Structure formats: C-alpha cells, structure tokens
Coordinates of C-alpha atoms in Angstrom, one line a residue:
Chain A
M1 CA 58.5 -20.2 40.7
K2 CA 55.8 -17.0 39.3
Q3 CA 53.8 -18.1 43.2
L4 CA 57.6 -17.9 44.1
K5 CA 58.2 -14.8 43.6
K6 CA 55.2 -13.0 44.4
I7 CA 55.7 -14.8 47.9
L8 CA 59.2 -13.4 48.1
G9 CA 57.6 -10.1 47.2
L10 CA 56.6 -9.3 50.8
V11 CA 59.3 -11.1 52.3
W12 CA 61.4 -7.7 50.6
M13 CA 58.7 -5.2 51.2
I14 CA 58.8 -6.4 55.1
L15 CA 63.0 -6.1 54.7
G16 CA 63.1 -2.8 53.8
P17 CA 62.2 -1.0 57.0
V18 CA 63.2 -3.7 58.9
I19 CA 66.7 -2.5 57.6
I20 CA 66.3 0.7 58.8
C21 CA 64.9 0.1 61.2
F22 CA 67.5 -2.4 62.7
L23 CA 70.0 0.5 61.5
L24 CA 68.4 3.4 63.6
A25 CA 68.2 0.8 66.4
A26 CA 71.7 -0.4 66.5
A27 CA 72.7 3.5 65.8
F28 CA 70.4 4.4 69.1
E29 CA 72.4 2.0 70.9
N30 CA 76.0 2.3 69.8
I31 CA 76.6 6.3 69.8
H32 CA 78.3 7.3 72.7
A33 CA 80.6 10.0 73.2
Q34 CA 83.3 8.2 75.3
G35 CA 83.6 4.8 72.0
N36 CA 85.8 5.8 70.2
K37 CA 85.7 3.0 67.3
D38 CA 83.8 4.5 64.4
I39 CA 80.8 3.4 65.6
N40 CA 80.2 5.4 68.0
K41 CA 81.1 8.2 66.4
P42 CA 77.2 10.0 64.5
V43 CA 78.9 11.1 61.3
P44 CA 80.1 7.0 60.2
W45 CA 75.5 6.3 60.8
I46 CA 74.2 9.6 59.1
I47 CA 75.9 8.4 56.0
I48 CA 75.2 5.2 56.3
I49 CA 71.2 5.1 57.2
G50 CA 71.5 8.7 54.4
I51 CA 72.3 5.3 51.4
F52 CA 71.1 3.2 52.9
T53 CA 67.4 5.0 52.9
P54 CA 66.7 4.7 49.2
I55 CA 68.5 1.4 48.6
C56 CA 66.2 -0.1 51.3
V57 CA 63.3 1.3 49.5
G58 CA 64.1 0.3 46.6
L59 CA 63.6 -3.2 48.0
V60 CA 61.1 -2.6 48.8
I61 CA 60.5 -1.4 44.9
F62 CA 61.9 -4.0 44.3
G63 CA 59.9 -6.7 46.1
Y64 CA 56.3 -5.0 45.4
Y65 CA 57.6 -4.9 41.5
S66 CA 57.8 -9.2 42.0
W67 CA 55.0 -9.4 43.9
K68 CA 52.8 -7.5 40.7
G69 CA 54.6 -10.3 38.6
E70 CA 56.3 -8.4 36.7
F71 CA 60.1 -9.5 37.3
D72 CA 57.3 -13.0 35.7
E73 CA 59.8 -12.8 32.7
L74 CA 62.2 -10.8 31.5
P75 CA 63.0 -8.6 28.8
Q76 CA 64.6 -10.6 25.8
S77 CA 66.8 -7.8 24.4
S78 CA 67.4 -4.2 25.4
A79 CA 64.1 -3.6 22.4
G80 CA 61.6 -5.1 26.0
L81 CA 63.6 -1.7 28.0
Chain B
M1 CA 74.8 -21.6 15.2
N2 CA 78.3 -22.9 15.2
Y3 CA 80.9 -21.9 15.8
L4 CA 82.5 -20.2 11.9
T5 CA 78.8 -18.8 11.6
R6 CA 79.8 -16.9 15.1
M7 CA 82.4 -15.8 14.1
N8 CA 81.6 -14.3 11.1
N9 CA 79.2 -12.4 12.5
A10 CA 81.0 -11.1 15.9
P11 CA 82.5 -7.8 15.3
A12 CA 86.4 -8.0 14.4
T13 CA 88.5 -8.5 17.0
K14 CA 92.1 -6.9 15.3
G15 CA 93.3 -4.5 17.9
I16 CA 91.4 -5.9 20.9
G17 CA 94.5 -7.0 22.8
K18 CA 94.9 -3.0 22.9
V19 CA 91.8 -2.2 23.7
I20 CA 92.3 -4.5 27.2
F21 CA 95.6 -3.6 27.8
S22 CA 94.8 0.4 27.7
S23 CA 91.6 0.4 29.0
S24 CA 92.7 -2.5 32.1
L25 CA 95.7 0.1 33.1
G26 CA 94.0 2.8 33.2
T27 CA 91.5 1.0 35.7
L28 CA 94.2 -0.8 37.8
I29 CA 96.4 2.8 38.6
E30 CA 93.2 3.8 38.9
W31 CA 92.7 1.3 41.5
Y32 CA 96.4 1.3 42.5
D33 CA 95.3 5.5 43.4
F34 CA 92.3 4.2 45.5
Y35 CA 94.0 1.6 47.3
I36 CA 96.8 3.4 49.2
F37 CA 94.8 5.6 50.7
G38 CA 93.3 2.9 52.3
M39 CA 96.6 1.2 53.0
L40 CA 98.4 4.3 54.4
A41 CA 95.2 4.7 56.1
K42 CA 97.5 5.4 59.7
T43 CA 100.0 7.6 59.0
I44 CA 97.7 9.4 56.9
S45 CA 95.9 9.9 60.1
V46 CA 98.9 10.8 61.7
Q47 CA 100.1 13.4 59.8
F48 CA 96.6 14.5 59.1
F49 CA 94.7 13.9 60.8
P50 CA 96.3 13.9 64.7
E51 CA 94.5 12.1 67.9
G52 CA 93.6 15.1 70.3
N53 CA 91.7 17.3 67.4
D54 CA 87.9 17.0 67.6
T55 CA 87.0 18.8 64.0
A56 CA 90.0 16.5 62.3
A57 CA 88.9 13.4 64.1
L58 CA 85.0 14.6 62.1
L59 CA 87.5 15.2 59.0
S60 CA 89.2 11.8 59.5
T61 CA 85.5 10.1 59.0
L62 CA 84.3 12.0 56.7
A63 CA 87.1 11.0 54.6
I64 CA 87.0 7.0 55.1
F65 CA 83.8 6.7 55.3
A66 CA 82.1 9.4 53.0
A67 CA 84.2 9.1 49.6
G68 CA 82.9 4.9 49.8
F69 CA 79.4 5.4 50.8
L70 CA 78.7 8.9 48.7
V71 CA 80.9 9.9 46.5
R72 CA 81.4 6.9 44.6
P73 CA 78.1 6.0 43.7
F74 CA 77.3 10.2 43.4
G75 CA 80.3 9.5 41.0
A76 CA 79.2 6.9 38.6
L77 CA 75.6 8.9 38.9
V78 CA 77.8 12.3 36.9
F79 CA 80.0 10.0 35.5
G80 CA 77.8 7.8 34.1
R81 CA 76.1 10.4 31.9
L82 CA 78.5 11.8 30.7
G83 CA 80.0 8.5 29.0
D84 CA 76.3 8.1 27.4
M85 CA 76.0 11.5 26.8
I86 CA 80.3 12.9 25.1
G87 CA 80.8 9.1 25.4
R88 CA 83.4 6.4 27.0
K89 CA 87.0 7.3 25.9
S90 CA 87.0 11.6 26.6
T91 CA 85.1 10.6 30.2
F92 CA 86.0 7.4 31.5
L93 CA 89.7 10.1 29.8
L94 CA 88.6 12.4 33.1
T95 CA 88.3 9.4 35.3
L96 CA 92.0 9.1 35.1
L97 CA 93.0 12.9 34.7
L98 CA 91.4 13.6 38.2
M99 CA 92.2 10.0 40.1
G100 CA 95.8 10.9 39.1
G101 CA 95.2 14.3 39.6
S102 CA 94.4 14.0 43.2
T103 CA 96.8 11.2 44.1
F104 CA 99.6 13.3 43.5
L105 CA 97.7 16.0 45.4
I106 CA 98.1 14.3 48.0
G107 CA 101.2 13.1 48.3
L108 CA 102.4 17.5 48.6
V109 CA 100.3 18.0 51.1
P110 CA 101.8 19.4 53.6
G111 CA 100.9 18.2 57.7
Y112 CA 99.1 19.0 60.0
K113 CA 102.2 20.2 62.1
T114 CA 102.7 22.9 59.4
I115 CA 99.4 24.8 58.0
G116 CA 97.4 22.6 60.8
I117 CA 92.8 22.7 60.2
V118 CA 93.4 23.2 56.1
A119 CA 96.1 20.6 55.7
P120 CA 93.1 17.7 56.9
L121 CA 90.5 20.1 55.0
L122 CA 92.0 20.0 51.3
V123 CA 93.1 16.3 52.1
L124 CA 89.4 15.2 53.2
L125 CA 88.7 17.2 49.2
L126 CA 90.5 15.1 47.6
R127 CA 89.8 11.5 48.8
L128 CA 87.1 12.3 47.2
V129 CA 87.7 13.5 44.1
Q130 CA 89.1 9.8 44.1
G131 CA 86.2 8.6 44.9
L132 CA 83.8 10.7 42.5
A133 CA 86.6 9.7 39.9
L134 CA 86.8 6.1 40.9
G135 CA 82.4 5.7 40.9
G136 CA 83.4 6.8 37.2
E137 CA 85.7 5.1 35.6
Y138 CA 84.3 0.6 36.5
G139 CA 81.8 1.8 34.0
G140 CA 83.8 3.9 31.4
A141 CA 85.9 0.8 30.8
A142 CA 84.6 -2.6 31.0
T143 CA 82.0 -1.1 28.4
Y144 CA 84.3 0.1 26.3
V145 CA 85.9 -3.3 26.7
A146 CA 83.0 -5.4 26.1
E147 CA 81.4 -2.7 22.7
H148 CA 84.7 -3.9 21.2
A149 CA 83.9 -7.7 21.7
P150 CA 83.6 -10.3 20.1
A151 CA 79.8 -12.0 21.3
H152 CA 81.3 -15.1 22.6
R153 CA 83.8 -13.5 23.8
R154 CA 82.6 -11.0 26.2
G155 CA 83.4 -12.3 28.8
Y156 CA 87.1 -13.9 28.6
F157 CA 87.5 -9.7 26.6
T158 CA 86.7 -7.7 29.9
S159 CA 87.3 -9.8 32.4
W160 CA 91.0 -8.5 32.0
I161 CA 88.9 -5.5 32.8
Q162 CA 88.3 -7.5 35.5
T163 CA 91.3 -8.0 36.8
T164 CA 92.9 -4.6 37.4
A165 CA 91.1 -3.9 40.8
T166 CA 92.5 -7.0 42.1
L167 CA 95.8 -6.1 40.5
G168 CA 95.6 -2.9 41.2
L169 CA 95.9 -3.8 45.4
F170 CA 98.8 -6.5 44.2
V171 CA 100.3 -3.4 42.6
A172 CA 99.8 -1.0 46.3
L173 CA 100.7 -3.4 47.9
G174 CA 104.3 -3.9 46.9
V175 CA 105.4 -0.3 46.7
I176 CA 104.5 0.3 49.5
M177 CA 105.9 -3.4 50.3
A178 CA 109.4 -1.8 48.8
V179 CA 109.3 2.2 49.7
K180 CA 108.8 0.6 53.5
G181 CA 111.8 -1.3 53.2
S182 CA 113.6 -0.2 51.9
M183 CA 113.7 2.9 55.1
S184 CA 113.5 2.9 58.1
E185 CA 110.7 2.9 60.2
L186 CA 111.2 7.0 61.4
S187 CA 112.0 7.9 57.7
F188 CA 109.0 6.8 56.0
N189 CA 107.5 7.7 59.1
A190 CA 108.5 11.4 59.4
E191 CA 106.2 13.5 57.4
W192 CA 107.6 14.4 54.1
G193 CA 109.2 10.1 54.8
G194 CA 108.2 7.8 52.4
W195 CA 104.9 7.2 52.7
R196 CA 104.4 9.2 50.1
Y197 CA 106.4 7.8 47.7
P198 CA 103.5 6.0 45.7
F199 CA 101.4 9.1 45.5
W200 CA 104.2 10.1 43.7
I201 CA 104.5 7.3 41.7
S202 CA 100.7 8.2 40.2
I203 CA 102.0 10.4 38.3
L204 CA 103.9 9.0 36.0
L205 CA 102.0 5.5 35.8
V206 CA 98.9 8.4 35.2
G207 CA 101.2 10.1 33.0
L208 CA 101.5 6.8 30.2
S209 CA 98.2 6.0 30.9
V210 CA 96.7 9.5 30.5
Y211 CA 99.0 9.2 26.7
I212 CA 98.1 5.9 26.3
R213 CA 94.7 6.3 25.7
L214 CA 94.9 9.3 23.7
K215 CA 95.3 7.1 21.0
M216 CA 91.8 4.8 21.5
E217 CA 88.9 5.3 19.6
E218 CA 86.0 5.8 20.8
S219 CA 83.8 2.1 21.5
P220 CA 82.6 1.3 17.6
L221 CA 79.0 1.4 19.1
Y222 CA 78.5 4.3 20.9
A223 CA 80.2 5.5 17.6
K224 CA 77.9 3.9 15.0
L225 CA 74.4 5.8 17.8
K226 CA 76.4 9.3 18.0
S227 CA 76.5 9.6 14.2
S228 CA 72.6 8.5 13.7
G229 CA 71.8 10.7 16.4
E230 CA 70.5 8.2 19.1
T231 CA 72.5 8.8 22.2
S232 CA 70.1 9.8 24.9
A233 CA 69.5 13.8 25.4
N234 CA 68.7 11.8 29.7
P235 CA 70.4 9.0 30.0
L236 CA 69.8 9.6 34.5
K237 CA 66.2 9.3 33.5
E238 CA 66.4 7.3 30.8
S239 CA 68.1 4.7 33.3
F240 CA 66.2 5.9 36.6
G241 CA 62.7 7.0 34.9
N242 CA 62.0 3.9 32.5
K243 CA 60.0 1.3 34.9
A244 CA 61.2 -1.2 32.8
N245 CA 64.9 -0.4 32.8
F246 CA 64.5 0.4 36.9
K247 CA 63.1 -3.1 37.2
M248 CA 66.4 -4.2 36.4
V249 CA 68.7 -1.9 38.1
L250 CA 67.6 -3.4 40.6
L251 CA 67.1 -7.1 40.2
A252 CA 71.0 -6.5 38.7
L253 CA 71.6 -5.3 42.6
F254 CA 70.2 -7.1 44.8
G255 CA 70.9 -10.5 42.2
A256 CA 74.1 -10.2 41.2
V257 CA 76.7 -7.3 42.5
M258 CA 75.3 -6.6 46.3
G259 CA 76.6 -10.5 46.8
Q260 CA 79.6 -10.3 44.8
G261 CA 80.7 -7.2 46.7
V262 CA 81.0 -8.7 49.4
I263 CA 82.4 -11.6 48.4
W264 CA 85.2 -9.2 47.1
Y265 CA 86.2 -7.4 50.6
T266 CA 85.5 -10.1 52.4
G267 CA 88.7 -12.1 50.6
Q268 CA 90.4 -8.5 49.4
F269 CA 90.7 -6.6 52.7
Y270 CA 89.2 -8.0 55.7
A271 CA 91.0 -11.5 55.1
Q272 CA 93.4 -8.3 54.9
S273 CA 92.2 -6.8 58.6
F274 CA 91.5 -10.5 59.8
L275 CA 95.2 -11.7 59.7
E276 CA 96.1 -7.8 61.1
N277 CA 94.1 -7.1 64.4
T278 CA 92.5 -10.6 64.7
V279 CA 95.8 -13.4 64.5
K280 CA 98.0 -10.4 65.4
L281 CA 100.1 -11.5 62.3
E282 CA 103.0 -9.9 61.9
F283 CA 102.6 -6.9 59.3
M284 CA 105.5 -7.7 56.4
Q285 CA 104.5 -11.9 56.2
N286 CA 100.6 -10.3 56.2
R287 CA 101.1 -8.3 52.7
E288 CA 103.8 -11.0 52.0
I289 CA 101.1 -13.7 52.8
M290 CA 98.6 -11.3 50.6
L291 CA 101.0 -10.7 47.3
W292 CA 101.3 -14.8 46.7
A293 CA 97.4 -15.4 47.4
I294 CA 96.6 -12.4 44.9
G295 CA 99.2 -13.0 42.4
L296 CA 98.2 -17.3 42.5
A297 CA 94.5 -16.3 42.4
T298 CA 94.3 -13.6 39.3
P299 CA 94.5 -15.5 36.2
F300 CA 90.8 -17.3 37.5
F301 CA 89.3 -13.8 36.6
L302 CA 90.0 -15.0 33.4
V303 CA 89.3 -18.2 33.3
F304 CA 85.8 -17.5 35.1
G305 CA 85.3 -15.5 32.6
A306 CA 86.0 -17.2 29.2
L307 CA 83.8 -20.1 31.2
S308 CA 81.0 -17.8 31.1
D309 CA 81.0 -17.6 27.7
R310 CA 80.2 -21.2 27.3
I311 CA 78.0 -21.8 30.2
G312 CA 77.0 -18.2 30.8
R313 CA 77.3 -15.5 34.1
K314 CA 74.5 -16.9 36.3
W315 CA 75.5 -19.7 37.7
I316 CA 79.7 -18.8 38.2
M317 CA 78.2 -16.1 40.2
M318 CA 76.0 -17.7 42.2
A319 CA 78.9 -20.8 42.9
G320 CA 81.1 -18.1 44.2
M321 CA 78.6 -17.3 46.2
L322 CA 77.6 -19.8 47.7
L323 CA 81.2 -20.9 48.5
G324 CA 81.7 -17.7 50.7
V325 CA 78.3 -18.2 53.0
V326 CA 79.3 -22.4 53.6
L327 CA 83.2 -21.3 53.4
Y328 CA 83.7 -17.8 55.4
R329 CA 83.9 -19.6 58.0
P330 CA 86.0 -22.7 58.5
I331 CA 88.1 -20.6 57.0
F332 CA 88.3 -18.1 59.8
G333 CA 87.8 -19.9 62.1
S334 CA 91.0 -22.5 60.3
L335 CA 92.9 -19.1 60.5
L336 CA 92.0 -17.8 63.6
K337 CA 93.2 -21.5 65.0
S338 CA 96.0 -22.3 63.4
A339 CA 98.4 -18.9 64.8
D340 CA 96.4 -19.0 68.5
I341 CA 99.5 -19.8 71.4
T342 CA 97.5 -20.2 73.8
E343 CA 98.1 -23.5 74.3
A344 CA 101.6 -23.9 73.7
F345 CA 102.7 -20.1 75.6
L346 CA 101.0 -22.0 78.9
K347 CA 103.1 -25.2 78.0
R348 CA 106.7 -23.2 78.3
D349 CA 107.0 -23.9 81.7
Q350 CA 106.9 -27.4 80.9
P351 CA 109.7 -30.8 80.8
G352 CA 110.3 -31.6 77.2
S353 CA 108.7 -27.9 75.9
K354 CA 110.8 -25.5 73.1
T355 CA 109.7 -22.7 73.7
R356 CA 112.1 -20.5 74.3
I357 CA 112.4 -16.6 74.4
I358 CA 115.3 -15.5 71.2
E359 CA 115.4 -11.6 72.8
R360 CA 114.2 -9.4 75.6
E361 CA 114.6 -5.3 74.5
P362 CA 115.9 -2.9 77.3
V363 CA 112.8 -1.5 78.8
K364 CA 112.7 1.5 78.3
A365 CA 110.6 4.1 80.7
D366 CA 108.7 7.3 80.4
S367 CA 107.7 9.8 83.2
S368 CA 105.5 12.2 83.7
Q369 CA 102.5 14.2 86.5
K370 CA 99.3 12.6 87.6
N371 CA 97.1 13.9 90.4
G372 CA 100.4 15.1 92.1
E373 CA 102.3 11.7 91.9
L374 CA 105.3 10.5 90.2
Q375 CA 103.8 8.0 86.9
I376 CA 106.1 5.6 85.4
V377 CA 105.7 3.7 82.5
T378 CA 107.8 0.8 81.7
H379 CA 108.0 -0.6 77.7
S380 CA 108.9 -4.0 77.7
K381 CA 109.7 -6.1 74.2
T382 CA 109.8 -9.7 74.4
H383 CA 110.9 -12.2 71.8
W384 CA 110.0 -15.4 72.2
L385 CA 109.5 -18.3 69.5
L386 CA 107.1 -21.0 70.4
D387 CA 107.7 -25.0 71.1
N388 CA 105.3 -25.2 67.5
E389 CA 107.7 -23.2 65.4
I390 CA 105.5 -20.0 65.7
A391 CA 108.0 -16.7 67.3
F392 CA 105.8 -13.6 68.1
T393 CA 106.8 -10.6 70.8
E394 CA 105.4 -9.8 74.1
S395 CA 104.5 -6.4 74.6
R396 CA 104.1 -4.5 77.9
A397 CA 103.3 -1.0 79.3
D398 CA 103.8 -1.3 82.7
T399 CA 102.3 1.7 84.6
V400 CA 104.2 2.4 88.2
F401 CA 102.3 5.2 90.4
S402 CA 105.1 6.3 93.5
G403 CA 102.8 8.1 95.7
K404 CA 103.8 11.8 98.0
T405 CA 105.4 9.1 100.8
G406 CA 107.4 7.0 98.3
D407 CA 105.2 3.2 97.8
M408 CA 105.0 2.7 95.0
H409 CA 102.4 0.7 93.6
L410 CA 101.6 -1.1 89.9
A411 CA 98.5 0.0 88.3
A412 CA 95.8 -2.7 87.6
D413 CA 94.7 -2.6 83.5
A414 CA 98.4 -3.6 82.8
K415 CA 98.5 -6.3 80.7
P416 CA 100.9 -7.7 78.1
Q417 CA 100.1 -8.1 74.7
Q418 CA 100.9 -10.6 71.9
V419 CA 101.7 -9.1 68.7
D420 CA 103.9 -8.8 65.7
K421 CA 103.5 -13.7 64.6
I422 CA 105.5 -14.7 62.6
L423 CA 104.4 -18.3 60.5
P424 CA 106.9 -20.9 60.7
L425 CA 106.9 -22.1 56.7
S426 CA 104.7 -25.3 56.6
L427 CA 102.0 -22.6 57.9
K428 CA 102.4 -19.4 56.3
W429 CA 101.8 -21.7 52.7
K430 CA 98.6 -22.8 54.5
F431 CA 97.3 -20.1 55.2
M432 CA 98.5 -19.1 52.5
G433 CA 96.7 -21.3 50.4
L434 CA 93.3 -20.5 52.5
V435 CA 93.5 -16.5 51.5
W436 CA 93.7 -18.5 48.0
I437 CA 90.8 -20.2 48.2
M438 CA 88.7 -17.2 49.1
I439 CA 90.5 -15.0 46.3
V440 CA 88.9 -17.9 43.3
L441 CA 85.5 -17.1 45.5
V442 CA 87.1 -13.1 44.7
T443 CA 87.2 -13.9 40.8
M444 CA 84.1 -16.1 40.5
V445 CA 81.8 -13.9 41.5
Y446 CA 83.5 -10.9 39.6
G447 CA 85.3 -12.3 36.5
P448 CA 82.4 -12.8 34.9
V449 CA 79.4 -9.9 36.1
A450 CA 80.9 -6.7 34.0
A451 CA 79.4 -9.1 30.8
F452 CA 77.6 -9.7 33.1
L453 CA 76.0 -6.0 33.0
V454 CA 76.7 -4.9 29.6
E455 CA 74.5 -7.6 28.5
L456 CA 71.8 -6.4 31.1
F457 CA 71.4 -2.3 29.6
P458 CA 71.5 -1.3 26.3
T459 CA 74.6 0.9 24.4
R460 CA 72.2 4.3 25.2
I461 CA 71.9 4.3 29.0
R462 CA 75.0 0.7 29.3
Y463 CA 77.6 3.4 31.3
T464 CA 74.8 5.0 33.8
S465 CA 72.8 1.7 34.2
M466 CA 75.6 0.1 35.4
S467 CA 77.8 2.3 37.1
L468 CA 75.4 2.3 39.9
P469 CA 74.3 -0.9 40.7
Y470 CA 78.3 -2.3 40.7
H471 CA 78.6 0.9 43.3
I472 CA 76.1 0.3 45.7
G473 CA 77.0 -2.9 45.5
N474 CA 80.9 -2.5 46.0
G475 CA 81.5 0.6 47.4
V476 CA 78.4 0.5 49.9
F477 CA 77.7 -3.3 50.2
G478 CA 81.9 -4.8 50.3
G479 CA 82.4 -1.1 52.1
L480 CA 80.4 -1.7 55.1
V481 CA 82.3 -5.5 55.6
P482 CA 84.8 -3.7 58.1
F483 CA 81.6 -1.8 59.9
I484 CA 79.4 -3.6 60.2
A485 CA 81.7 -6.0 61.6
T486 CA 83.0 -3.9 64.0
L487 CA 79.3 -3.1 65.0
L488 CA 78.9 -6.8 65.2
S489 CA 81.9 -7.9 67.7
A490 CA 81.1 -5.6 69.7
S491 CA 77.5 -6.7 71.1
F492 CA 78.2 -10.6 71.1
T493 CA 81.6 -10.3 72.2
T494 CA 83.4 -14.2 73.2
D495 CA 82.7 -15.3 69.2
P496 CA 85.9 -13.9 67.2
L497 CA 84.0 -14.4 63.8
V498 CA 81.0 -12.9 64.8
G499 CA 81.5 -9.8 62.2
L500 CA 81.7 -12.9 58.5
W501 CA 77.7 -12.7 60.0
Y502 CA 77.5 -9.3 57.4
P503 CA 79.0 -10.8 54.0
I504 CA 78.0 -13.9 54.5
A505 CA 73.7 -13.1 55.3
V506 CA 74.3 -9.8 52.4
A507 CA 75.9 -13.6 50.0
A508 CA 73.4 -15.1 50.9
L509 CA 70.4 -12.8 50.0
C510 CA 72.3 -12.3 46.7
F511 CA 72.0 -16.4 46.2
L512 CA 68.2 -16.6 46.8
I513 CA 67.7 -13.3 44.5
G514 CA 69.8 -14.3 41.9
T515 CA 69.2 -17.9 41.5
I516 CA 64.9 -17.6 41.6
Y517 CA 65.5 -14.4 39.2
L518 CA 68.4 -13.9 37.2
S519 CA 68.3 -15.4 33.6
N520 CA 71.1 -17.1 32.5
R521 CA 70.6 -16.3 29.5
I522 CA 74.3 -14.8 27.1
D523 CA 72.5 -11.6 25.5
K524 CA 74.1 -12.6 22.4
N525 CA 73.6 -8.3 21.0
V526 CA 74.7 -5.8 22.8
Q527 CA 74.4 -3.2 19.8
D528 CA 70.7 -2.4 20.5

C-alpha cells in the first residue's frame, strides 16, 4: 500500500497541471462573442480557472505528501495533528 | 467496549432533540433561501437581467457563478474563523440573519424596468451575501450538533443536519409549486407577481428560527475550550499553515467531499434539469417526480448516518460513489429512452395507430418589417396523445417573408419542437423510482459526511477546517456539473449523456483516493 501511495502521489502531481491546461485549452476553444451559452463567455472561465488553480495546487501538494510517505500513517487523534 | 460502557462515557443525550431541531431548522431555511433563487432563475432573469443589455448579462453571470464558486468557500473561511474564535452559536445565528435578510430583500428589489441597472446590481450584491452566509452556516450547524452528540450516535445525530439540504430543496419546490399553481402564469411572472412570495415567506421562517436559536446554549465542547482559554487565536493559520492539519484538509477534499459533491448535485439538480431540458418533461410533472423521489429517499440520510455509527463512515460513502459511477449512465439512459417519442410519432399514420391530436391551439401571428420585406411569424401549438400514452405539445414557429412582388417564402429554419411531455402513470412511477435511486445514493455519501469531517479535526479549529473542503466539494465540484455538462455536450454532440462523464470521473477519482487513503476508524473522542 505504501508503494501504491507513492506511485499515485506522482499521478496526482501530474494531474494538477494537466487539469489547469485542460481548462485553459477548453476556455480558449469555447470563448467567442457569437455564442450565447455560459461556456462562450469569458467571466465564468475566469472564475472557474481562478478557483481551480489553488485546488489543483492542492492536488499537487497532496501528491507530494503522498510521494513523501506523509499519508502512510494517519493520525489516531487530534494530538497527532 | 460494550454498549453500557459507551453510554456511561458518552455525553448525555437529554435535550439533543432540541439541539438537532433548532440547528436543522435554521440550516433548512438557509438551503431554502439559496435554492429559490436558482429555481426562479428564469423569472429573475426576465425581471432583473433583460436580454440585450451587456452589463445586465455580465451581472447575471456573476450572480450565478460567483455566488457558488467564489463566495461560498470565502464564506466558509470568514465564518469558520469566526466560529472558532467567538463561538458556534453566535456565528451560525449571524449567517442565518444574513441569509434571511438578503433573501427577503431580493423579493423587494424593483425590476429593471423601474429602476434600471441598479436592480441587477442590488440583486447581485444580495446573491453574494446569500453565498457568503451559506458558506458559514453548514460547518457551524454540523459542528454544533456533533459536539453535543455522544460518540456512538454521532453519525445518526449529525445526519439530521444532512437532511436539511435535501429538505430545503423539497420545501422550495413545494412552495414554488403551490404559489405557481394558485395563480395564472401572467400573475406569477409580473414585476410584483407571485414569484416574489417565496422570497417574502423566508422572513417568517427566519424569524421563527432566530427565535429558537437565540434560546440555545453554546456547544459544550467549545464552551469548555473557551473557559480554559484554549481557543485558537488564528484558526486560518492553524488550519492551513499547520502541515499535519492541512494534510487532513486535502484528504477530506480529495478523498471524500469532492465525490460527495458531484453525487449530491447530480442526484438532486442535474436529474431535474436533465428531465426538463433533455427529456423535455412538462414543468409540474417534473417537479412532482422530484418531490416524491426526494420525500421517499430523505429518511435514508438517517439510516446511513446511523449505520455509519456501526460500520464506520468510509465504506458507506465509497459505496455511494461507486454506485454512482456504475449506475448514472444506465439510469439517465433509461430516463431518456423511456420518454422517447420519435418512433411512436413516426408511426402515427400507420393502420391501427391510436396516436391522435387532442387539441390544436389557434395560430398566432406577429408581423414586422425586415430589410424591406414583411416578416410574419406564425406560432402554432398542437397537443398530441401517442400510442404509448405519452402526451406532448408540438410547437412550431414558422417565419414567412412576403417579398415586394407579393410572393411568399418560408424561412428555412422552421423546425417543430416537441416539448412539455406528460408521462402516463406507470412511466411516471418508473421515473420516480429511478430518481429515488439517485437520491438514495446522495443519502449514502451525504448522510455520514458531517460526522466524518467533525472527527477529522480538533475542536479549536474544527469549524474552519471542515467548512472549506465541504464548500469546495459541494459548491465548486458539485456546482460545476451543469457547466461542464454543457461544455462536454458542445464538444461531443452525438451523445446526449456525455455530460455525465464529469460527475462519473470525479466520483471515480474520489472513490480511488478515499479507498486507498482514508481510514474507516471512528474517532470516539472529538473533545480534543
């Protein structure tokens, strides 16, 4: 299990930037003045990418902790926090 | 440890019913307030954000996206911090007042026609206050109940709080249906029409809830902490600056609430919008199906909350996510296929077909000048009853141009729309059953989650630490379901179920992380 968490840590570290790239590419492709759906407007994309960037950074940190073995043992009580 | 020993060690359950009732009522009202805006979005849009005005359109987009995605997590931080510093009771009393006040005021804002751009600006501002208040409410209520509950029944008692998000939807649907059903479409949608009543009703509910909450005592664990001077001076720093605690925040988000958020949103909201926009079900029947499904599934929040006290929280939540991953496409596919009228309609002229026209409404025509030509738009509606007993309305808007020489020609884009389907009883029950299954999945992931989050964090920073992941999971991951569904539908036009890949992927990812990383251990001691 420890080995699996280590490997998955790498996956999460890669997944974070991939999601941001995907969102940027999707925004670039879908924003256009003629469209009338939400996906065609810049404001929702700015908000979504703005809020997802720290979330993806969090995923990378989660992956890093996992890679370093920080999640191998979870604390048994709040004293361990 | 046997049952008697556990009982002896547990806080007294006397008065817990009052604690649950007063906390749940306020949280239910907050959800009600938040939902009615979304449910009346079409009418609100006409009144405050008219088409053709760019500024109003921008404000409308901000009202939809900023309230859920930005302000809710921000509210979690602001009120979470307050709750850990000054107390649970005062904080969630404040959020209730903010929510109720802003909801009532939305109902008082004159329309765009009367006060112009000030109207959408005020509505946007009040909607943001609603988002902020919602961000602070849930963590407080869940923490408050959990800190009163005995360890061996924490899942069960906090699951009452979990019912409120669904019951709030139930009450909002019910109130809107009742008001809408009591008046004409015109009276409901008028500037000072019936759509405002649900907003005004809120002030009565909030008044009652504030009265009840004022009589409540502070959480005993927090009061103890405060009297010994051990409350946190900087909960934000302790929650997210302390590596050990931050790790648990990340684990809660990616291993539990992210998946819980998409399952919750898909079952309660995407299902309703799918029935309305993709299946093309009639407005009232759609709401009726949702109401029954929600009403009959709600007790399962308590069932799974109580079950989580016996077998642990993790596997119930993981099972809910896995079932969502496996069942969503078959369920939504069945909803779409069962109400498909294409084949039955094509066979309407065949011998033996019982398909017939029930009513043909008089044709209405609007005329106008366009590029020197007379443009006439004819609106026609025909009500059909098919062989398979599905009724629907065929709506046509044909545009005819009359040239200068008097010749008439039809515009090429005239396409009939088949809308407002009404299902026969047997099919309606089938739909209720399928939606009910999806709401039961919601109860599996959502019922135990409050106890799970409470047990993950210490008392001194519990409000802050559990509120942020909860609102990112539900507000951001869950709230993105319709946006990503539209995005996927625009890219992959041939598959009407393509929008489901987003909740399926997020739930699958969360299931994987939760299964591998989370512990199923119930932390008996939350007094630390």
